Short mmCIF file of C-alpha atoms and ligand atoms in Angstrom, two decimals:
data_model
loop_
_atom_site.label_atom_id
_atom_site.label_comp_id
_atom_site.label_asym_id
_atom_site.label_seq_id
_atom_site.Cartn_x
_atom_site.Cartn_y
_atom_site.Cartn_z
CA MET A 122 26.78 21.35 9.68
CA ILE A 123 26.10 18.61 7.16
CA LEU A 124 25.02 19.41 3.61
CA GLY A 125 22.66 16.86 2.03
CA ILE A 126 22.01 16.48 -1.69
CA GLU A 127 19.29 14.35 -3.28
CA THR A 128 18.80 14.01 -7.05
CA SER A 129 17.81 10.37 -7.54
CA CYS A 130 14.48 10.92 -9.26
CA ASP A 131 12.30 13.94 -9.94
CA GLU A 132 13.04 16.28 -7.04
CA THR A 133 16.23 18.26 -6.67
CA SER A 134 16.74 18.77 -2.97
CA VAL A 135 19.38 20.36 -0.77
CA ALA A 136 19.38 20.45 3.04
CA LEU A 137 21.55 21.64 5.92
CA LEU A 138 21.34 19.80 9.24
CA ASP A 139 23.05 20.22 12.58
CA GLY A 140 24.77 17.22 14.13
CA ASP A 141 21.73 16.49 16.35
CA GLY A 142 19.49 16.11 13.29
CA SER A 143 17.91 19.58 13.50
CA VAL A 144 16.93 20.57 9.99
CA ARG A 145 18.17 24.11 9.41
CA VAL A 146 16.84 24.17 5.88
CA ASN A 147 15.37 21.64 3.45
CA LEU A 148 14.74 22.95 -0.06
CA ILE A 149 13.00 20.98 -2.79
CA ALA A 150 12.66 21.94 -6.45
CA SER A 151 9.92 19.61 -7.63
CA GLN A 152 9.79 18.68 -11.30
CA ILE A 153 6.33 17.13 -11.14
CA GLU A 154 4.85 19.78 -13.45
CA ARG A 155 7.55 19.13 -16.07
CA HIS A 156 6.88 15.39 -16.13
CA ARG A 157 3.10 15.53 -15.81
CA PRO A 158 2.38 15.82 -19.57
CA PHE A 159 4.15 12.47 -20.01
CA GLY A 160 2.29 10.68 -17.19
CA GLY A 161 5.53 9.69 -15.46
CA VAL A 162 9.17 10.67 -14.95
CA VAL A 163 11.21 11.23 -18.15
CA PRO A 164 14.88 10.53 -17.23
CA GLU A 165 16.45 13.05 -19.64
CA ILE A 166 14.22 15.86 -18.39
CA ALA A 167 15.05 14.91 -14.79
CA SER A 168 18.84 15.15 -15.37
CA ARG A 169 18.55 18.51 -17.11
CA GLU A 170 16.36 19.92 -14.35
CA HIS A 171 18.79 18.73 -11.65
CA LEU A 172 21.64 20.43 -13.50
CA GLN A 173 19.75 23.70 -13.57
CA HIS A 174 18.56 23.65 -9.98
CA LEU A 175 21.28 22.01 -7.90
CA PHE A 176 23.76 24.85 -7.37
CA PRO A 177 21.21 27.67 -7.11
CA LEU A 178 19.55 25.56 -4.39
CA VAL A 179 22.84 25.10 -2.52
CA SER A 180 23.39 28.88 -2.53
CA ARG A 181 19.83 29.52 -1.40
CA ALA A 182 20.13 26.92 1.40
CA LEU A 183 23.28 28.64 2.75
CA ASP A 184 21.51 32.02 2.58
CA GLN A 185 18.43 30.79 4.38
CA ALA A 186 20.45 29.06 7.09
CA LYS A 187 22.61 32.21 7.38
CA ALA A 188 25.58 29.92 6.93
CA SER A 189 28.72 30.06 4.85
CA TRP A 190 30.82 27.44 3.05
CA SER A 191 33.10 27.12 6.06
CA ASP A 192 30.17 25.94 8.23
CA ILE A 193 29.87 22.76 6.16
CA ASP A 194 31.89 19.96 7.75
CA ARG A 195 30.48 17.05 5.74
CA VAL A 196 28.59 16.46 2.50
CA ALA A 197 26.04 13.63 2.07
CA VAL A 198 24.69 12.59 -1.31
CA THR A 199 22.30 9.96 -2.63
CA ALA A 200 24.50 7.54 -4.55
CA GLY A 201 21.66 5.18 -5.59
CA PRO A 202 19.36 3.55 -6.33
CA GLY A 203 17.65 5.83 -8.82
CA LEU A 204 17.87 7.16 -12.37
CA ILE A 205 21.54 7.02 -13.29
CA GLY A 206 21.61 10.32 -15.19
CA ALA A 207 19.85 12.03 -12.30
CA LEU A 208 22.12 10.51 -9.64
CA LEU A 209 25.24 11.49 -11.57
CA VAL A 210 24.37 15.19 -11.35
CA GLY A 211 24.08 15.04 -7.55
CA VAL A 212 27.14 12.84 -7.05
CA ALA A 213 29.37 14.91 -9.33
CA GLY A 214 28.19 18.13 -7.65
CA ALA A 215 28.78 16.67 -4.19
CA GLN A 216 32.22 15.40 -5.17
CA GLY A 217 33.21 18.84 -6.39
CA LEU A 218 31.98 20.48 -3.21
CA SER A 219 33.60 17.95 -0.91
CA TYR A 220 36.89 18.25 -2.77
CA ALA A 221 36.84 22.04 -2.85
CA LEU A 222 35.81 22.41 0.81
CA ASP A 223 38.12 19.58 1.92
CA VAL A 224 35.40 17.82 3.92
CA PRO A 225 34.33 14.14 3.84
CA LEU A 226 31.73 12.94 1.35
CA VAL A 227 29.25 10.33 2.61
CA PRO A 228 27.43 8.31 -0.05
CA VAL A 229 23.90 7.41 1.08
CA ASN A 230 21.56 4.70 -0.11
CA HIS A 231 18.28 6.43 -0.96
CA LEU A 232 16.31 3.74 0.89
CA GLU A 233 18.29 4.32 4.08
CA GLY A 234 17.36 7.95 3.69
CA HIS A 235 13.70 7.04 3.68
CA LEU A 236 13.88 4.49 6.45
CA PHE A 237 15.31 6.88 9.07
CA SER A 238 13.10 9.82 7.96
CA PRO A 239 10.30 9.19 10.51
CA TYR A 240 12.73 10.30 13.22
CA LEU A 241 13.14 13.82 11.82
CA ARG A 242 11.01 16.51 13.43
CA GLU A 243 11.15 20.18 14.36
CA GLY A 244 14.36 20.66 16.36
CA ALA A 245 16.68 17.81 17.31
CA ALA A 246 15.73 14.41 15.84
CA VAL A 247 13.86 11.79 17.89
CA PRO A 248 16.51 9.50 19.47
CA LEU A 249 16.64 6.22 17.55
CA PRO A 250 15.54 3.18 19.57
CA ALA A 251 17.86 0.16 19.80
CA ARG A 252 15.61 -1.70 17.36
CA PHE A 253 12.79 -0.65 15.05
CA LEU A 254 11.02 -1.84 11.92
CA SER A 255 10.68 0.58 9.03
CA MET A 256 8.36 -0.01 6.09
CA VAL A 257 9.54 1.96 3.06
CA ILE A 258 6.70 2.41 0.60
CA SER A 259 7.31 4.67 -2.36
CA GLY A 260 7.07 4.91 -6.13
CA GLY A 261 10.08 2.66 -6.56
CA HIS A 262 10.18 0.49 -3.45
CA SER A 263 8.15 -1.57 -1.02
CA SER A 264 10.20 -3.21 1.71
CA ILE A 265 10.18 -3.78 5.44
CA TYR A 266 13.53 -3.30 7.20
CA ASP A 267 14.72 -4.35 10.64
CA VAL A 268 17.07 -1.71 12.04
CA ALA A 269 18.97 -2.96 15.09
CA ASN A 270 21.71 -0.77 16.57
CA GLY A 271 22.17 0.96 13.25
CA ARG A 272 22.41 -2.32 11.29
CA VAL A 273 19.83 -2.50 8.53
CA THR A 274 18.39 -5.86 7.41
CA MET A 275 15.86 -6.09 4.60
CA LEU A 276 13.06 -8.48 5.62
CA ASN A 277 11.09 -8.46 2.39
CA ARG A 278 10.74 -6.63 -0.91
CA THR A 279 8.37 -6.47 -3.81
CA ARG A 280 8.69 -9.14 -6.46
CA ASP A 281 7.21 -6.87 -9.12
CA ASP A 282 5.61 -3.42 -8.86
CA ALA A 283 6.10 -1.07 -5.92
CA ILE A 284 2.98 0.08 -4.09
CA GLY A 285 3.35 3.73 -5.21
CA GLU A 286 3.89 2.62 -8.79
CA THR A 287 0.68 0.60 -8.56
CA PHE A 288 -1.21 3.68 -7.36
CA ASP A 289 0.32 5.68 -10.24
CA LYS A 290 -0.31 3.16 -13.03
CA VAL A 291 -3.93 2.48 -12.13
CA ALA A 292 -4.54 6.22 -11.69
CA LYS A 293 -3.03 6.87 -15.10
CA PHE A 294 -5.24 4.22 -16.68
CA ILE A 295 -8.40 5.84 -15.34
CA GLY A 296 -7.22 9.27 -16.47
CA LEU A 297 -6.12 10.82 -13.16
CA PRO A 298 -3.03 13.07 -13.26
CA TYR A 299 0.43 12.02 -12.08
CA PRO A 300 1.32 11.27 -9.30
CA GLY A 301 -1.66 9.01 -8.80
CA GLY A 302 -1.35 8.23 -5.07
CA PRO A 303 -2.73 11.52 -3.72
CA GLN A 304 -5.42 11.53 -6.46
CA ILE A 305 -6.65 8.06 -5.51
CA GLU A 306 -6.61 9.06 -1.85
CA THR A 307 -8.82 12.08 -2.53
CA HIS A 308 -11.40 10.10 -4.53
CA ALA A 309 -11.25 7.23 -2.01
CA SER A 310 -12.23 9.60 0.80
CA HIS A 311 -15.70 10.01 -0.78
CA GLY A 312 -16.15 6.29 -1.51
CA THR A 313 -17.28 3.08 0.17
CA ILE A 314 -15.06 0.00 0.33
CA ASP A 315 -16.78 -2.89 -1.42
CA ARG A 316 -14.56 -5.94 -1.78
CA ARG A 317 -17.34 -8.04 -3.29
CA ARG A 318 -18.04 -5.64 -6.08
CA PHE A 319 -14.32 -5.10 -6.72
CA PRO A 320 -12.57 -8.33 -5.75
CA LEU A 321 -8.83 -7.62 -5.38
CA PRO A 322 -7.37 -10.44 -3.29
CA ILE A 323 -4.11 -10.26 -1.32
CA ALA A 324 -1.31 -11.97 -3.26
CA GLN A 325 0.08 -15.05 -1.52
CA PHE A 326 3.10 -17.14 -2.48
CA LYS A 327 3.18 -20.93 -2.33
CA ASP A 328 6.57 -20.85 -0.60
CA GLU A 329 5.19 -18.72 2.30
CA SER A 330 7.48 -15.89 1.25
CA LEU A 331 6.72 -12.59 2.93
CA ASP A 332 7.52 -10.59 -0.19
CA PHE A 333 5.06 -8.10 -1.59
CA SER A 334 3.52 -8.47 -5.03
CA TYR A 335 1.38 -5.77 -6.58
CA SER A 336 1.20 -6.75 -10.24
CA GLY A 337 -1.92 -8.90 -9.66
CA ILE A 338 -3.85 -6.07 -8.00
CA LYS A 339 -2.70 -3.70 -10.73
CA ALA A 340 -3.87 -5.98 -13.54
CA GLY A 341 -7.14 -6.77 -11.73
CA ALA A 342 -7.88 -3.11 -11.06
CA ILE A 343 -7.18 -2.11 -14.66
CA ARG A 344 -9.40 -4.96 -15.93
CA MET A 345 -12.25 -3.81 -13.68
CA ALA A 346 -11.82 -0.17 -14.63
CA ARG A 347 -12.00 -1.09 -18.32
CA LYS A 348 -15.02 -3.37 -17.92
CA ASP A 349 -17.04 -1.03 -15.69
CA GLU A 350 -15.91 2.11 -17.54
CA ILE A 351 -14.46 3.69 -14.41
CA ARG A 352 -12.91 6.98 -15.50
CA ALA A 353 -11.90 10.39 -14.19
CA GLY A 354 -14.76 12.64 -15.25
CA GLY A 355 -17.19 9.68 -15.44
CA ASP A 356 -19.61 8.42 -12.74
CA SER A 357 -18.11 10.02 -9.63
CA LYS A 358 -19.69 7.62 -7.10
CA LEU A 359 -18.41 4.63 -9.05
CA LEU A 360 -14.93 6.20 -9.25
CA ALA A 361 -14.92 6.96 -5.52
CA ASP A 362 -16.02 3.43 -4.52
CA PHE A 363 -13.46 1.90 -6.85
CA CYS A 364 -10.65 4.11 -5.48
CA ALA A 365 -11.64 3.33 -1.86
CA THR A 366 -11.62 -0.42 -2.53
CA PHE A 367 -8.43 -0.38 -4.58
CA GLN A 368 -6.59 1.66 -1.93
CA ASP A 369 -7.88 -0.65 0.80
CA ALA A 370 -6.64 -3.71 -1.11
CA LEU A 371 -3.16 -2.18 -1.46
CA PHE A 372 -3.00 -1.46 2.27
CA ALA A 373 -4.44 -4.86 3.23
CA GLN A 374 -1.35 -6.47 1.74
CA LEU A 375 0.96 -4.16 3.71
CA PHE A 376 -0.67 -5.23 6.98
CA ASP A 377 -0.83 -8.89 5.97
CA ARG A 378 2.98 -8.89 5.53
CA LEU A 379 3.63 -6.70 8.57
CA ASP A 380 1.54 -9.09 10.74
CA ALA A 381 3.36 -12.12 9.36
CA ILE A 382 6.79 -10.55 9.87
CA TRP A 383 5.85 -9.41 13.36
CA SER A 384 4.69 -12.89 14.37
CA ARG A 385 7.97 -14.44 13.18
CA LEU A 386 10.32 -12.00 14.96
CA ARG A 387 12.42 -13.22 17.84
CA GLN A 388 12.50 -11.55 21.28
CA PRO A 389 13.35 -8.90 22.27
CA LEU A 390 10.87 -7.39 19.85
CA PRO A 391 11.39 -3.96 18.28
CA THR A 392 9.81 -1.22 20.36
CA GLU A 393 8.88 0.97 17.41
CA VAL A 394 7.48 0.55 13.90
CA ALA A 395 7.84 3.27 11.29
CA ILE A 396 6.56 3.91 7.79
CA ALA A 397 8.35 6.06 5.23
CA GLY A 398 8.32 7.05 1.56
CA GLY A 399 5.76 8.86 -0.56
CA VAL A 400 2.89 6.48 0.24
CA ALA A 401 3.41 7.14 3.98
CA ALA A 402 1.83 10.56 3.33
CA ASN A 403 -1.54 8.82 2.89
CA GLY A 404 -3.89 9.85 5.70
CA THR A 405 -5.89 6.61 5.73
CA LEU A 406 -2.71 4.56 6.00
CA ARG A 407 -1.40 6.78 8.80
CA GLU A 408 -4.60 6.16 10.80
CA LYS A 409 -4.40 2.42 10.17
CA MET A 410 -0.77 2.38 11.32
CA ILE A 411 -1.65 4.16 14.56
CA ALA A 412 -4.39 1.58 15.19
CA TRP A 413 -1.93 -1.25 14.43
CA GLY A 414 0.55 0.16 16.93
CA ARG A 415 -2.11 0.44 19.61
CA GLU A 416 -3.15 -3.18 19.04
CA HIS A 417 0.42 -4.44 19.26
CA GLY A 418 1.61 -2.16 22.05
CA VAL A 419 4.30 -0.58 19.85
CA ILE A 420 5.20 3.06 19.26
CA VAL A 421 4.39 4.07 15.68
CA ARG A 422 6.58 6.69 13.99
CA LEU A 423 5.06 8.56 11.09
CA PRO A 424 7.28 10.88 9.08
CA GLU A 425 6.15 14.48 8.75
CA LYS A 426 4.51 14.78 5.34
CA ARG A 427 7.31 16.97 3.98
CA TYR A 428 9.77 14.15 4.72
CA CYS A 429 7.68 11.39 3.06
CA THR A 430 8.49 12.24 -0.55
CA ASP A 431 12.08 12.62 -1.70
CA ASN A 432 14.10 15.22 0.18
CA ALA A 433 17.70 15.93 1.11
CA ALA A 434 17.08 16.28 4.86
CA MET A 435 16.55 12.51 5.13
CA ILE A 436 19.75 11.87 3.13
CA ALA A 437 21.82 14.07 5.45
CA PHE A 438 20.11 12.46 8.47
CA ALA A 439 20.95 8.93 7.26
CA ALA A 440 24.58 10.05 6.84
CA LEU A 441 24.57 11.20 10.47
CA GLN A 442 23.82 7.59 11.47
CA LYS A 443 27.13 6.48 9.95
CA THR A 444 30.57 7.16 11.30
CA ALA A 445 32.16 9.36 8.67
CA GLU A 446 34.97 7.66 6.87
CA ALA A 447 37.11 10.36 5.36
CA GLY A 448 37.58 8.55 2.07
CA ASP A 449 38.61 10.10 -1.21
CA PRO A 450 35.47 11.80 -2.58
CA ARG A 451 36.55 10.84 -6.10
CA ARG A 452 35.91 7.19 -5.27
CA VAL A 453 32.19 7.68 -4.63
CA THR A 454 30.17 6.32 -7.54
CA ALA A 455 26.54 6.64 -8.57
CA ARG A 456 24.73 3.33 -9.00
CA SER A 457 21.27 3.00 -10.46
CA ARG A 458 20.73 -0.32 -8.69
CA ILE A 459 21.99 -1.37 -5.30
CA ALA A 460 21.71 -5.02 -4.30
O1 LIG B 94 9.19 8.62 -2.05
P1 LIG B 94 8.68 9.17 -3.33
O2 LIG B 94 8.60 10.67 -3.47
O3 LIG B 94 9.54 8.74 -4.55
C1 LIG B 94 10.18 7.51 -4.66
O4 LIG B 94 11.27 7.36 -4.10
O5 LIG B 94 9.57 6.66 -5.32
O6 LIG B 94 7.26 8.51 -3.58
C2 LIG B 94 6.41 8.87 -4.64
C3 LIG B 94 5.23 7.92 -4.64
C4 LIG B 94 4.33 8.07 -5.86
O7 LIG B 94 4.09 6.77 -6.37
C5 LIG B 94 3.07 8.69 -5.31
O8 LIG B 94 1.90 8.33 -6.02
C6 LIG B 94 3.05 8.15 -3.90
O9 LIG B 94 4.40 8.16 -3.49
N1 LIG B 94 2.24 8.98 -2.99
C7 LIG B 94 1.10 8.57 -2.40
C8 LIG B 94 0.59 9.67 -1.67
N2 LIG B 94 1.46 10.72 -1.84
C9 LIG B 94 2.46 10.27 -2.66
N3 LIG B 94 0.47 7.39 -2.43
C10 LIG B 94 -0.67 7.29 -1.72
N4 LIG B 94 -1.24 8.29 -1.02
C11 LIG B 94 -0.63 9.51 -0.96
N5 LIG B 94 -1.18 10.50 -0.27
ZN1 LIG B 95 12.25 8.02 -2.58
#
């Protein structure tokens, strides 16, 4: 069994998976309530919470899986990117466990965790195709990856804000609680998209780059919200229409880049396209993705909602995609940024 540990941001998570990707247990201690008064994640609070929750969660995971220490044959931990103080708690804990149990420690890039997560399901994981695209859209990242025979190539990235961050910042400005993505989604579901009333164009680069850019939409949306006095608790129809249009503009850019990337790919084309990360929990986006797949004759993989936001099951699953190198666990280091 592989033990996964994730502490890169504001969820402490511990999971146990079998070698075929079956999730025996996936526990998450969310800190959202602790950070909510501050409208975003406070790094010092995150580290302290991880310290308190990590080992109790490991014990509880073993209990729930009816497993013992000797059942663990590998430990996987998020080594970055993320908040350095938060990562350090998970990495140090994983190092101690790996050393004490005398089992290999596999450092995992948090983004690789997300990008394989659509293949987790009840029971054994979905077999990975030879080649797939995975769009990772979260609070910290927006990137499309090409995964061919286990080799991961980043095809684009955001030049400024991540899509989830854009949801969160605009939501915060209009007075909606953190995290803003699900809040905007709820209001958007009662609204009507009106691009003329709320013009939020898709960012384009002169050099035909396929990168994302969300700072323009963010600034435009905040300007509009200020001018039209769009606020939580204000005119609810106005708020709903604004949220619907803002959300639609964010997603329009995702599909603009996905279309462009798709049209530039060489044969043989990937057979599957996946989305992952917190924003992949959005119901409207999930429907749009299914429609996109139908149009392009590609299988679309949507992660189960519990595997969209940060969790340790995806970290352990990403480690299963690597051949375990039995290196010295003391050499694993936490890195806040990974090139
Ligand atoms: O993957 P995640 O838990 O953390 C990072 O690694 O960043 O993603 C959190 C992000 C937040 O920005 C949150 O607002 C967004 O995912 N999010 C959503 C939805 N649920 C979470 N955005 C849009 N619609 C949702 N339903
Ligand atoms: Zn994440």
